[in-house]
Coordinates of C-alpha atoms (C1' of nucleotides) in Angstrom, one line a residue:
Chain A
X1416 CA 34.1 0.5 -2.8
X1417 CA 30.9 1.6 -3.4
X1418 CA 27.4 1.9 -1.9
X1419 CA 26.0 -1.2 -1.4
X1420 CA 28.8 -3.5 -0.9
X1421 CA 29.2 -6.1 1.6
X1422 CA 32.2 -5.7 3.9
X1423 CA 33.5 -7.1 7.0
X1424 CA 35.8 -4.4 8.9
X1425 CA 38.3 -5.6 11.8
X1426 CA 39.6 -2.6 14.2
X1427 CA 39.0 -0.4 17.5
X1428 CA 36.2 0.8 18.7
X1429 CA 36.8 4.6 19.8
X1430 CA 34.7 7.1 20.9
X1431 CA 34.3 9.6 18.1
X1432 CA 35.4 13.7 18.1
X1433 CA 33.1 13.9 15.4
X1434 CA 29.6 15.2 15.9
X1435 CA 26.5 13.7 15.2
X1436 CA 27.9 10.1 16.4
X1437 CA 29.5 8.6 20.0
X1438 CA 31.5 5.9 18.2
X1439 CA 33.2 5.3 15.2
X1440 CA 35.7 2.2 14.5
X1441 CA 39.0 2.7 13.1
X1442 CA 39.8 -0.4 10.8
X1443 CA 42.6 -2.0 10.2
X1444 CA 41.4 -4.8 8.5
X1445 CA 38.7 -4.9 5.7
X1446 CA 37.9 -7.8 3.6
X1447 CA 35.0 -7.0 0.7
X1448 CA 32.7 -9.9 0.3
X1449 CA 30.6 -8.5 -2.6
X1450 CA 31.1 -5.2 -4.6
X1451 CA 28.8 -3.6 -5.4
X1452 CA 28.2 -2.8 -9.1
X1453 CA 28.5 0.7 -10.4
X1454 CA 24.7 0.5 -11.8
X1455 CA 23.6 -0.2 -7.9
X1456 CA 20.3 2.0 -8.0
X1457 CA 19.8 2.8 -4.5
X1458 CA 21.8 6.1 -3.3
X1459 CA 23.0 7.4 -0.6
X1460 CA 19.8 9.6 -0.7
X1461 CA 15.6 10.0 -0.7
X1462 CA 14.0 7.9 -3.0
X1463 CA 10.5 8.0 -3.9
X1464 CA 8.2 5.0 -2.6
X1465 CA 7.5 4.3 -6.4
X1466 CA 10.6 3.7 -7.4
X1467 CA 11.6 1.8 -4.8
X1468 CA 8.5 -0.7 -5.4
X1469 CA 10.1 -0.9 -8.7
X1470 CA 13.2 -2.7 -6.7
X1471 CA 11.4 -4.8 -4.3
X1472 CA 14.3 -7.0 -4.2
X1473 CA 17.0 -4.4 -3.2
X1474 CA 14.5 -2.0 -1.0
X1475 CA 14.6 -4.1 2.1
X1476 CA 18.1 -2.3 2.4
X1477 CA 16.5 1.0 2.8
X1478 CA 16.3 2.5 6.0
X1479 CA 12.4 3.1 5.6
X1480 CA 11.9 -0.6 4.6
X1481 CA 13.6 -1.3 7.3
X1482 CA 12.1 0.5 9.8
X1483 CA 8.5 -0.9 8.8
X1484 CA 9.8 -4.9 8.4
X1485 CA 10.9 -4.3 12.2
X1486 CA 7.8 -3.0 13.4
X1487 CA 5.3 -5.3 11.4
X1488 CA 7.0 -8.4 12.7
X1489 CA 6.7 -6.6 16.4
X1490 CA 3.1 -6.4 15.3
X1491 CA 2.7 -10.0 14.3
X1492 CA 4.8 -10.4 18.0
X1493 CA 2.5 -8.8 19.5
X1494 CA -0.8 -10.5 18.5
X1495 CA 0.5 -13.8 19.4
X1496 CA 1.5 -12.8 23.2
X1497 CA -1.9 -10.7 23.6
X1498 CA -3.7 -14.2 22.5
X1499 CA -1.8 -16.5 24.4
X1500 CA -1.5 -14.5 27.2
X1501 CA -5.3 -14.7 27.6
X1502 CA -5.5 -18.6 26.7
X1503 CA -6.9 -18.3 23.0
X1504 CA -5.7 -21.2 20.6
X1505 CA -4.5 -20.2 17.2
X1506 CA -6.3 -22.1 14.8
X1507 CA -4.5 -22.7 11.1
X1508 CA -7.9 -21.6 8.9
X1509 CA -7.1 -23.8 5.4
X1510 CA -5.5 -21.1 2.4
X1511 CA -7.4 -23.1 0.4
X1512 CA -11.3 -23.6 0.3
X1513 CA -13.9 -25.4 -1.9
X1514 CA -16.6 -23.4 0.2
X1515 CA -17.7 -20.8 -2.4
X1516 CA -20.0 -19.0 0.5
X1517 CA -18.0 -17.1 2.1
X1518 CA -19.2 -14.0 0.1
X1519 CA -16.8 -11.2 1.3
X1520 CA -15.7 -10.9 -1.7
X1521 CA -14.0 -11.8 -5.6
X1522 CA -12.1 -15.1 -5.1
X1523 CA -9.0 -16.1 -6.7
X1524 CA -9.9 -19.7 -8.1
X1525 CA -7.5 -22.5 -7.8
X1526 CA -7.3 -25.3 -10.6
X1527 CA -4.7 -27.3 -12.4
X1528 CA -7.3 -27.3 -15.3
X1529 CA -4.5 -26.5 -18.5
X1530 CA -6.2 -23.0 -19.8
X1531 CA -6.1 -24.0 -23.0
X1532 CA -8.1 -27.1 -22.7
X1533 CA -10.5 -27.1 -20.2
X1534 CA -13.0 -29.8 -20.0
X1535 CA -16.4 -29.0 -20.3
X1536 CA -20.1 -30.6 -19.7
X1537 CA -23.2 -31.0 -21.4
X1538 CA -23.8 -27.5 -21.8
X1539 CA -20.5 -26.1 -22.5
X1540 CA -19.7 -25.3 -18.8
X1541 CA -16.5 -26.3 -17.3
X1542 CA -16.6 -30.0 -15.6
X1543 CA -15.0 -29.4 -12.1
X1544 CA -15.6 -33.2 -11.5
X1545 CA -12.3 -33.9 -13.4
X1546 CA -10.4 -30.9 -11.8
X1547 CA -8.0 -31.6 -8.9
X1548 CA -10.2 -31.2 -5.9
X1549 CA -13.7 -32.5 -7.9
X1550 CA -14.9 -29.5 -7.8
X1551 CA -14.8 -25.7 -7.5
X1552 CA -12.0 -24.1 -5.4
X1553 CA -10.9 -21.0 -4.5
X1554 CA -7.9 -18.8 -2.3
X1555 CA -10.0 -18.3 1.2
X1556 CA -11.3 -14.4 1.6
X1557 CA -11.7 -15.0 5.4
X1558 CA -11.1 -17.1 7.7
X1559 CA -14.1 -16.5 9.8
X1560 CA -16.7 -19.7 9.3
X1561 CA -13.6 -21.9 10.1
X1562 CA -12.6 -20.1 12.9
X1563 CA -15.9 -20.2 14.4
X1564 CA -16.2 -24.0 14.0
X1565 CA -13.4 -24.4 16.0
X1566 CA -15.0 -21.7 18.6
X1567 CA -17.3 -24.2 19.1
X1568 CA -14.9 -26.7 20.6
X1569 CA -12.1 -24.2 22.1
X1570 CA -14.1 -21.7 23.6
X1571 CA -11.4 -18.7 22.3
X1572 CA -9.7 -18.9 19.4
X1573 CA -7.6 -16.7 16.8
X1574 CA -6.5 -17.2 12.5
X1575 CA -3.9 -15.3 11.7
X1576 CA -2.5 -15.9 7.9
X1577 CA -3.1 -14.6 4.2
X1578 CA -6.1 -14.3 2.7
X1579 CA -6.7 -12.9 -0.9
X1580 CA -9.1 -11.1 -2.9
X1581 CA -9.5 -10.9 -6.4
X1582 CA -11.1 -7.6 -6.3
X1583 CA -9.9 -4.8 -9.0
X1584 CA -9.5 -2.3 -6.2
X1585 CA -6.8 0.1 -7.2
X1586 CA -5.9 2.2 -3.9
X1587 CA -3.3 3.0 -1.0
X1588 CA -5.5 0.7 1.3
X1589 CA -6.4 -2.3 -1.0
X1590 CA -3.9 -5.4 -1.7
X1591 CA -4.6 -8.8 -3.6
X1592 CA -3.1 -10.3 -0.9
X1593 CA -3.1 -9.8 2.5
X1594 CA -2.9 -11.0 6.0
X1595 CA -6.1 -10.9 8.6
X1596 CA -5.9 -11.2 11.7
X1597 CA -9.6 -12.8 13.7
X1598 CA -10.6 -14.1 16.8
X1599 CA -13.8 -15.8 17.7
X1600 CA -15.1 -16.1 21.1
X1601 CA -18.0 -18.5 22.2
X1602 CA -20.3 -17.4 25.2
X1603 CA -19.3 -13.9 24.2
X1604 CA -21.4 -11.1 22.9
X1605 CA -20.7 -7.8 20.7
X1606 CA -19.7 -6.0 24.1
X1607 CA -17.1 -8.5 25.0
X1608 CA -16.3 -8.4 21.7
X1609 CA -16.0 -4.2 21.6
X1610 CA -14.2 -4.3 24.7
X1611 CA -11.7 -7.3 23.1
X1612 CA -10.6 -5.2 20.2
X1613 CA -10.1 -2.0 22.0
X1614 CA -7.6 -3.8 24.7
X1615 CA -6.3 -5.7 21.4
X1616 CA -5.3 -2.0 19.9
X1617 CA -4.1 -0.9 23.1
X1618 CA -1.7 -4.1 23.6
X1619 CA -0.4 -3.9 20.0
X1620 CA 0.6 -0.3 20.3
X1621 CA 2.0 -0.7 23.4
X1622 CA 4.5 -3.3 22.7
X1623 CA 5.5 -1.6 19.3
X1624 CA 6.5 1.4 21.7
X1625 CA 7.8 -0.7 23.7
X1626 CA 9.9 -2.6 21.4
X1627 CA 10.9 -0.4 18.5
X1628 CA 11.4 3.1 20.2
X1629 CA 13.7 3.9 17.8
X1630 CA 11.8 2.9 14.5
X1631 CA 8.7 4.6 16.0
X1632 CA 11.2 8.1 16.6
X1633 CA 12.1 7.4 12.9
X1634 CA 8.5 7.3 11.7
X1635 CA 7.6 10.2 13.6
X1636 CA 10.9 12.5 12.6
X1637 CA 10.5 11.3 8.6
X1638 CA 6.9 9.7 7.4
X1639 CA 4.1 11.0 9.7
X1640 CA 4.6 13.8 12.7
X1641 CA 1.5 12.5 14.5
X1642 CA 2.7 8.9 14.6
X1643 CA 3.7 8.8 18.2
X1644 CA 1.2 10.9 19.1
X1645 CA -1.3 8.9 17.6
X1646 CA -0.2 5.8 19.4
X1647 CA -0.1 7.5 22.4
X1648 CA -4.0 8.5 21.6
X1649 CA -4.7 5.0 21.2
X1650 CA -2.8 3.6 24.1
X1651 CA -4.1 6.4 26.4
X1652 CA -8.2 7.3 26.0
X1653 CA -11.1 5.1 25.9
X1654 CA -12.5 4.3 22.2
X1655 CA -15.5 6.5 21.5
X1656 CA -18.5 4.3 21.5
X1657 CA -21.7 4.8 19.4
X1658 CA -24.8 3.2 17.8
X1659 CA -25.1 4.0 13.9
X1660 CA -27.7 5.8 14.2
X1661 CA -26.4 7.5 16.6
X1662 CA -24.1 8.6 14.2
X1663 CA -26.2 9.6 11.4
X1664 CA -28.0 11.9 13.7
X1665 CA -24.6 13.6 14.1
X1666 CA -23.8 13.3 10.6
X1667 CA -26.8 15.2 9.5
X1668 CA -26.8 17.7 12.3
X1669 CA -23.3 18.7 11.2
X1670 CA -22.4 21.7 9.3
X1671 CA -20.2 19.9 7.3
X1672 CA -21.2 19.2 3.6
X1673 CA -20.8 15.7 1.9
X1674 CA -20.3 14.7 -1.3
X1675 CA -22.6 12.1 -0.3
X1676 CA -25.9 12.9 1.6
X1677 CA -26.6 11.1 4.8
X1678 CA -30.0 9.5 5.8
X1679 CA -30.4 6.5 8.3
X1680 CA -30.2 3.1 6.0
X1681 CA -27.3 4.4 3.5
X1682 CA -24.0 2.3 4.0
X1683 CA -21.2 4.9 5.6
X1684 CA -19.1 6.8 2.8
X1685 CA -15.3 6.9 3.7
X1686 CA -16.1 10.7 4.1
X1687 CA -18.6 10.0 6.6
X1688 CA -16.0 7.5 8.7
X1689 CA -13.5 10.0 8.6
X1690 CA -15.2 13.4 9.7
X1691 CA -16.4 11.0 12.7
X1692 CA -12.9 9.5 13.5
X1693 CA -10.7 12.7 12.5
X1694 CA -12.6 15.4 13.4
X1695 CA -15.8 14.9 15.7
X1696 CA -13.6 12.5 18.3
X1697 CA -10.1 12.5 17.3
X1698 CA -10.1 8.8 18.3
X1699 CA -10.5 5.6 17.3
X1700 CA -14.6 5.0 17.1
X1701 CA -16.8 2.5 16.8
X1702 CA -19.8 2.5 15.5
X1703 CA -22.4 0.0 16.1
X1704 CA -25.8 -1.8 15.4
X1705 CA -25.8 -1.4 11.6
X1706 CA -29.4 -1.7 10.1
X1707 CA -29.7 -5.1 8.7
X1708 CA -29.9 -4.5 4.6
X1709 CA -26.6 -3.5 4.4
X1710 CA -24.9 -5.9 6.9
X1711 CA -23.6 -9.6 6.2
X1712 CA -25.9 -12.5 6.8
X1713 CA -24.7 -14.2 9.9
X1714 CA -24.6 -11.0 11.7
X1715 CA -27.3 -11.4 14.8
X1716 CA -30.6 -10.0 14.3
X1717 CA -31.5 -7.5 17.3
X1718 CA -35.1 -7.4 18.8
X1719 CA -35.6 -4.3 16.7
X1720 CA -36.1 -6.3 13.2
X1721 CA -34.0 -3.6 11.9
X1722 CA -30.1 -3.7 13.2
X1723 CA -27.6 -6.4 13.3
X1724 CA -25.1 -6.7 16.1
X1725 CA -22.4 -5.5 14.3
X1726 CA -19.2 -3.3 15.1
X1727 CA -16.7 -1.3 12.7
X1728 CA -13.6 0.4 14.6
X1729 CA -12.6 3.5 12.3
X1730 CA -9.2 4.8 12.7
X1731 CA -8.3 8.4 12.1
X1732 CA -6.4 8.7 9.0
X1733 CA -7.1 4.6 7.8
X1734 CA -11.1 4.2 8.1
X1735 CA -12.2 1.0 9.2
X1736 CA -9.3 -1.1 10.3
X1737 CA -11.6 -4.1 12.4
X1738 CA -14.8 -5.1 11.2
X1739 CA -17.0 -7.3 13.7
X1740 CA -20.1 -8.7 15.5
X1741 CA -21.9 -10.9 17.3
X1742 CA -22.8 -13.9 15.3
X1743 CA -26.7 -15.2 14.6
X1744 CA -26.6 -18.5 16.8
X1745 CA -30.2 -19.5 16.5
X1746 CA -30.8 -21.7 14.0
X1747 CA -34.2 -20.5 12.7
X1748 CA -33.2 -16.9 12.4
X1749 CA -30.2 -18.0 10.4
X1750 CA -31.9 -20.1 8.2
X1751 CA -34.0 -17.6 7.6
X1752 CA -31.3 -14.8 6.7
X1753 CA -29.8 -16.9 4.2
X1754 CA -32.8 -17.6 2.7
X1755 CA -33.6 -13.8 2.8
X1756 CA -30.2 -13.3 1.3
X1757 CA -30.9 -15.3 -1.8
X1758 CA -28.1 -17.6 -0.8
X1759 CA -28.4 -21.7 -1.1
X1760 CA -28.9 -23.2 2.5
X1761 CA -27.8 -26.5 1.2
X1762 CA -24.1 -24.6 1.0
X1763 CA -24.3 -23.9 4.6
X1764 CA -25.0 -27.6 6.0
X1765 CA -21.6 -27.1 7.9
X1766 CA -22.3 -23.8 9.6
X1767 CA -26.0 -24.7 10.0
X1768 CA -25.2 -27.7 12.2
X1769 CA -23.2 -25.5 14.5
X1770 CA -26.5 -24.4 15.8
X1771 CA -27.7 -27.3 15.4
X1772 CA -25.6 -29.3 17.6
X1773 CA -24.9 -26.8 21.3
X1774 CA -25.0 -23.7 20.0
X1775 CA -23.7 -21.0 21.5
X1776 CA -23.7 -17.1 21.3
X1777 CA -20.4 -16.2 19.8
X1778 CA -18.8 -12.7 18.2
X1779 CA -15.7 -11.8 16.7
X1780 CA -13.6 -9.1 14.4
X1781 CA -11.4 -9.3 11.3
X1782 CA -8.3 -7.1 11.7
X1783 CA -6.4 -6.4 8.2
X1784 CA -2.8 -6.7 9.6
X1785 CA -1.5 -4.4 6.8
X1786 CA -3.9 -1.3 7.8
X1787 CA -2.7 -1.9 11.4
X1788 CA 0.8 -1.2 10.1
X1789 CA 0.1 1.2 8.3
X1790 CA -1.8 2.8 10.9
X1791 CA 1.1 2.0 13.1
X1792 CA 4.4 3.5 11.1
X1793 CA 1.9 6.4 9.2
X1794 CA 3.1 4.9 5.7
X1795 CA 0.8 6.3 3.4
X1796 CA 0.5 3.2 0.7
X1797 CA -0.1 -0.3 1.6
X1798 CA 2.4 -1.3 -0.6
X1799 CA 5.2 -0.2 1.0
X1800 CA 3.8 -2.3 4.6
X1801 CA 4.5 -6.0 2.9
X1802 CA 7.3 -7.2 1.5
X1803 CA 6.5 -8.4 -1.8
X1804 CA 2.8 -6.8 -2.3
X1805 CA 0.0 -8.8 -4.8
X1806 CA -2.3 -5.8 -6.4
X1807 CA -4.0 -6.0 -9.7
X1808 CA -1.4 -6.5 -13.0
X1809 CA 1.6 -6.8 -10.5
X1810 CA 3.1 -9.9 -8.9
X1811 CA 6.6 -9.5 -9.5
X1812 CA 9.5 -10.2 -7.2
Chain B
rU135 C1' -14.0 -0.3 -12.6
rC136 C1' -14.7 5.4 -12.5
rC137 C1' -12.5 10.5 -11.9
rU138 C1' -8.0 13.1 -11.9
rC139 C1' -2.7 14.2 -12.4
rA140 C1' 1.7 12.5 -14.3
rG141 C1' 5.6 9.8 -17.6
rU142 C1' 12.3 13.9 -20.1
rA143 C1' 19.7 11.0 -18.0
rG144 C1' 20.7 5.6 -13.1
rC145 C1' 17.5 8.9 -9.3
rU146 C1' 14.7 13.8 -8.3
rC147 C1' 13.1 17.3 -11.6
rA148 C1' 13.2 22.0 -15.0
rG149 C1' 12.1 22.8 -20.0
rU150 C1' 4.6 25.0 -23.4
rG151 C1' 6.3 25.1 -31.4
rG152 C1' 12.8 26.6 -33.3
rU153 C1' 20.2 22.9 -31.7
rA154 C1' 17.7 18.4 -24.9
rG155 C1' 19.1 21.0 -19.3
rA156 C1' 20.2 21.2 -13.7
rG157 C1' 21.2 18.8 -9.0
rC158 C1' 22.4 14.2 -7.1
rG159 C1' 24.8 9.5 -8.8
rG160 C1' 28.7 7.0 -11.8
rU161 C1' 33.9 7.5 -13.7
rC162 C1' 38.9 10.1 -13.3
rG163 C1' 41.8 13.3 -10.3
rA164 C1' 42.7 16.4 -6.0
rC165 C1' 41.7 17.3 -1.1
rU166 C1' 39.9 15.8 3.6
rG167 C1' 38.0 14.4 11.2
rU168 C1' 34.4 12.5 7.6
rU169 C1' 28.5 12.4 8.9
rA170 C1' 23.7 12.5 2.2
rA171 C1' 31.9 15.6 2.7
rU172 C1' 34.4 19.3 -0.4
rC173 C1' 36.9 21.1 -5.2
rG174 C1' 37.9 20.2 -10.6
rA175 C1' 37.0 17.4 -14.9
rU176 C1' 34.1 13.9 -17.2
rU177 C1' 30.1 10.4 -18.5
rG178 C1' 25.3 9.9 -19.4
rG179 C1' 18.8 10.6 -23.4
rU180 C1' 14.7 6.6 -29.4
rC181 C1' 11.8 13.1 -24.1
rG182 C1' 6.5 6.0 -22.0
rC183 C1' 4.7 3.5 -27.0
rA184 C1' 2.1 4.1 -31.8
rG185 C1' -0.1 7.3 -35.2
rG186 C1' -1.5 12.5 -36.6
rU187 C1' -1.0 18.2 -37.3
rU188 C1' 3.2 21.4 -38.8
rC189 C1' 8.6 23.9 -42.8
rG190 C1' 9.8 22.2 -37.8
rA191 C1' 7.0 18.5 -32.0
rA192 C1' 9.6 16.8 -25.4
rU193 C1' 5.9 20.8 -26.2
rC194 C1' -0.4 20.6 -30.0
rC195 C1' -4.2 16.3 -31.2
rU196 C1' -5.9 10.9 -31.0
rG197 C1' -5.3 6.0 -29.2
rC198 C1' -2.7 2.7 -26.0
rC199 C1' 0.6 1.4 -21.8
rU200 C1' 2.6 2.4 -16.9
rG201 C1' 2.6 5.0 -12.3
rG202 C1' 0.6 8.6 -8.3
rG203 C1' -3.7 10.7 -5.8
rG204 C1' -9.1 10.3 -5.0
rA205 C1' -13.7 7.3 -5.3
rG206 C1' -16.3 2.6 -5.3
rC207 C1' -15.8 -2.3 -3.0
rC208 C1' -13.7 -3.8 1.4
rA209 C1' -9.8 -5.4 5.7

RNA sequence: UCCUCAGUAGCUCAGUGGUAGAGCGGUCGACUGUUAAUCGAUUGGUCGCAGGUUCGAAUCCUGCCUGGGGAGCCA
């Protein structure tokens, strides 16, 4: 009988004289459901994360994999108690959307066009008329505009489900596919929504500790030292709060040099984000009132002319985990920001009328739920956080 | 997409121009209060792929493929 078969053993449970264990059964019965072939690759040893992605189907059994399933479906526990716990409805945002302005990013189109013979118009261009949904659609990058919609009726409300990017991004942080977690609260402004995400944090890493003691003692013994530390960071000190310019002032004061130079205007380097989070404060930070140019649309415009109400949490060791703001509820201003962002208003009727019809000041965050477990358990790649991962040229298993 | 490092046995790796190696695993046997057991034997390779240089290439050169790390973009 070899590693990796599947048994069922019959027999007493003693307590052991060995060391290292209290129990131990001694069987008298074992019936052997499945062998286990001699070819079985995983071993009764440490195996490199690459290989095991290489086995997707069999590294489940790992203790690692293991350890990580347990605590991200604590983490997915834990968002929906901290939600409904505080009366916000989870809204089901659509996976799939013919609403190409979302603009967070490369989207995965959707078709059942045959590749080989696509119909085309006049001028050679592909005629979505005669394509499933009449026209363009594509794998939603956010959930965001649909969860605000219904932020209008429901006061507080959450998405929490897949969303994809078709982005060639080839890193420890980036997937194809991945899930995002993002709440939207009317009559609520970028300090309610700052204070939100911080007690959001606080809850998740709470219950995890709560919960998986064990799996968090593992992480900390075998992946990352810090981990419990870390949560215990989290759980126990206020976020450090301050303005981006604020934090280019520190940034240039520093003695630090960057690959990158700083000067108020430039978007944050990942060097930048993680001086501030690992070594200036140690804590989670977050950095506000972004200037405008580099900042999405539908972010509110503050008296200055200059800065949007917008928030980025960066986590030591991750970067930015939650990305958020208050959004622009007057319609002029809007109108005018998509205008100034060379973007088609006539795209935007839908989102437009929700100023239109009792509008209301609103904010929210994203949270990618893979860089909160990974965050969580210290596992350096993203890959090793989700099942069955989606990255450029690999979709197997 | 860019930079960089790597690809040798099932796994983790050594081998820098002259007959392809170790540990672990697998198999067989022995032994055993074991814990990733121990002891003995044994099995196992198109050295990522394709070309080139050379009397001779795992080793040097070129191209490609795949993976890691970093960057950009972002969550």
């Amino acid at each position: 009988m070899n590693t990796g078969a599947s048994v069922a053993v019959e027999g007493k449970l003693v307590e052991s004289p060995a060391k290292g264990q209290r129990i131990e059964m001694q069987a008298s019965e074992i019936e052997v459901f499945g062998s286990a072939a001699e070819d079985y690759p995983l071993q009764k040893k440490r195996h490199s994360f690459e290989f095991l992605r290489t086995i997707a189907h069999l590294r489940p059994r790992t203790n690692t994999l293991g350890a990580v399933m347990r605590v991200r479906n604590a983490c997915a526990q834990a968002i929906h108690e901290f939600f409904r716990e505080r009366e916000f409805l989870w809204v089901h945002s659509p996976i799939i959307t013919a609403s190409d302005c979302e603009g967070a990013g490369e989207m995965f189109g959707v078709s059942t066009f045959d590749p080989t013979k696509i119909p085309t118009d006049k001028e050679g261009k592909p005629d979505y008329s005669q394509d499933f949904f009449g026209r363009p659609a594509y794998l939603t990058v956010s959930g965001q505009m649909e969860a605000e919609i219904m932020a209008t009726a429901f006061s507080n409300v959450y998405t929490f489900g897949p969303t994809f990017r078709a982005e060639n991004s080839n890193t420890s942080r980036h997937l194809a596919e991945f899930w995002m977690v993002e709440p939207e609260m009317s009559f609520c402004d970028l300090e309610g929504d700052m204070n939100l995400a911080e007690e959001f944090l606080k809850y998740i890493f709470s219950y995890v500790m709560k919960h998986c003691p064990e799996d968090m003692a593992f992480f900390n013994e075998r992946i990352d030292k810090e981990a419990i530390a870390r949560a215990e960071n989290i759980i126990n000190n206020e976020f450090e709060r301050l303005t981006y310019t604020k934090a280019v002032e520190l940034l240039e004061k520093c003695d630090r040099k960057f690959d990158y130079p700083v000067e108020w205007g430039i978007d944050l380097q990942s060097e930048h984000e993680r001086y501030l989070a690992e070594e200036v404060f140690k804590k989670p930070v977050i950095l506000t009132d972004y200037p405008t140019e580099i900042k999405a649309f539908y972010m509110r415009l503050s008296d200055d002319g200059k800065t949007v109400r917008a928030m980025d949490v960066l986590a030591p060791g991750i970067g930015e985990i939650i990305g958020g703001s208050q959004r622009e509820e007057r319609l002029d201003v809007l109108e005018r920001r998509i205008v100034e962002a060379g973007l088609p208003k006539e795209d935007y009727w839908w989102y437009l009328d929700l100023r239109r019809y009792g509008t209301v000041p609103h904010a929210g965050f994203g949270l990618g739920f893979e860089r909160l477990v990974q965050f969580m358990t210290g596992m350096g790649n993203i890959r090793d956080v989700i099942p069955f991962p989606r990255t450029p040229m690999n979709a197997d298993f």
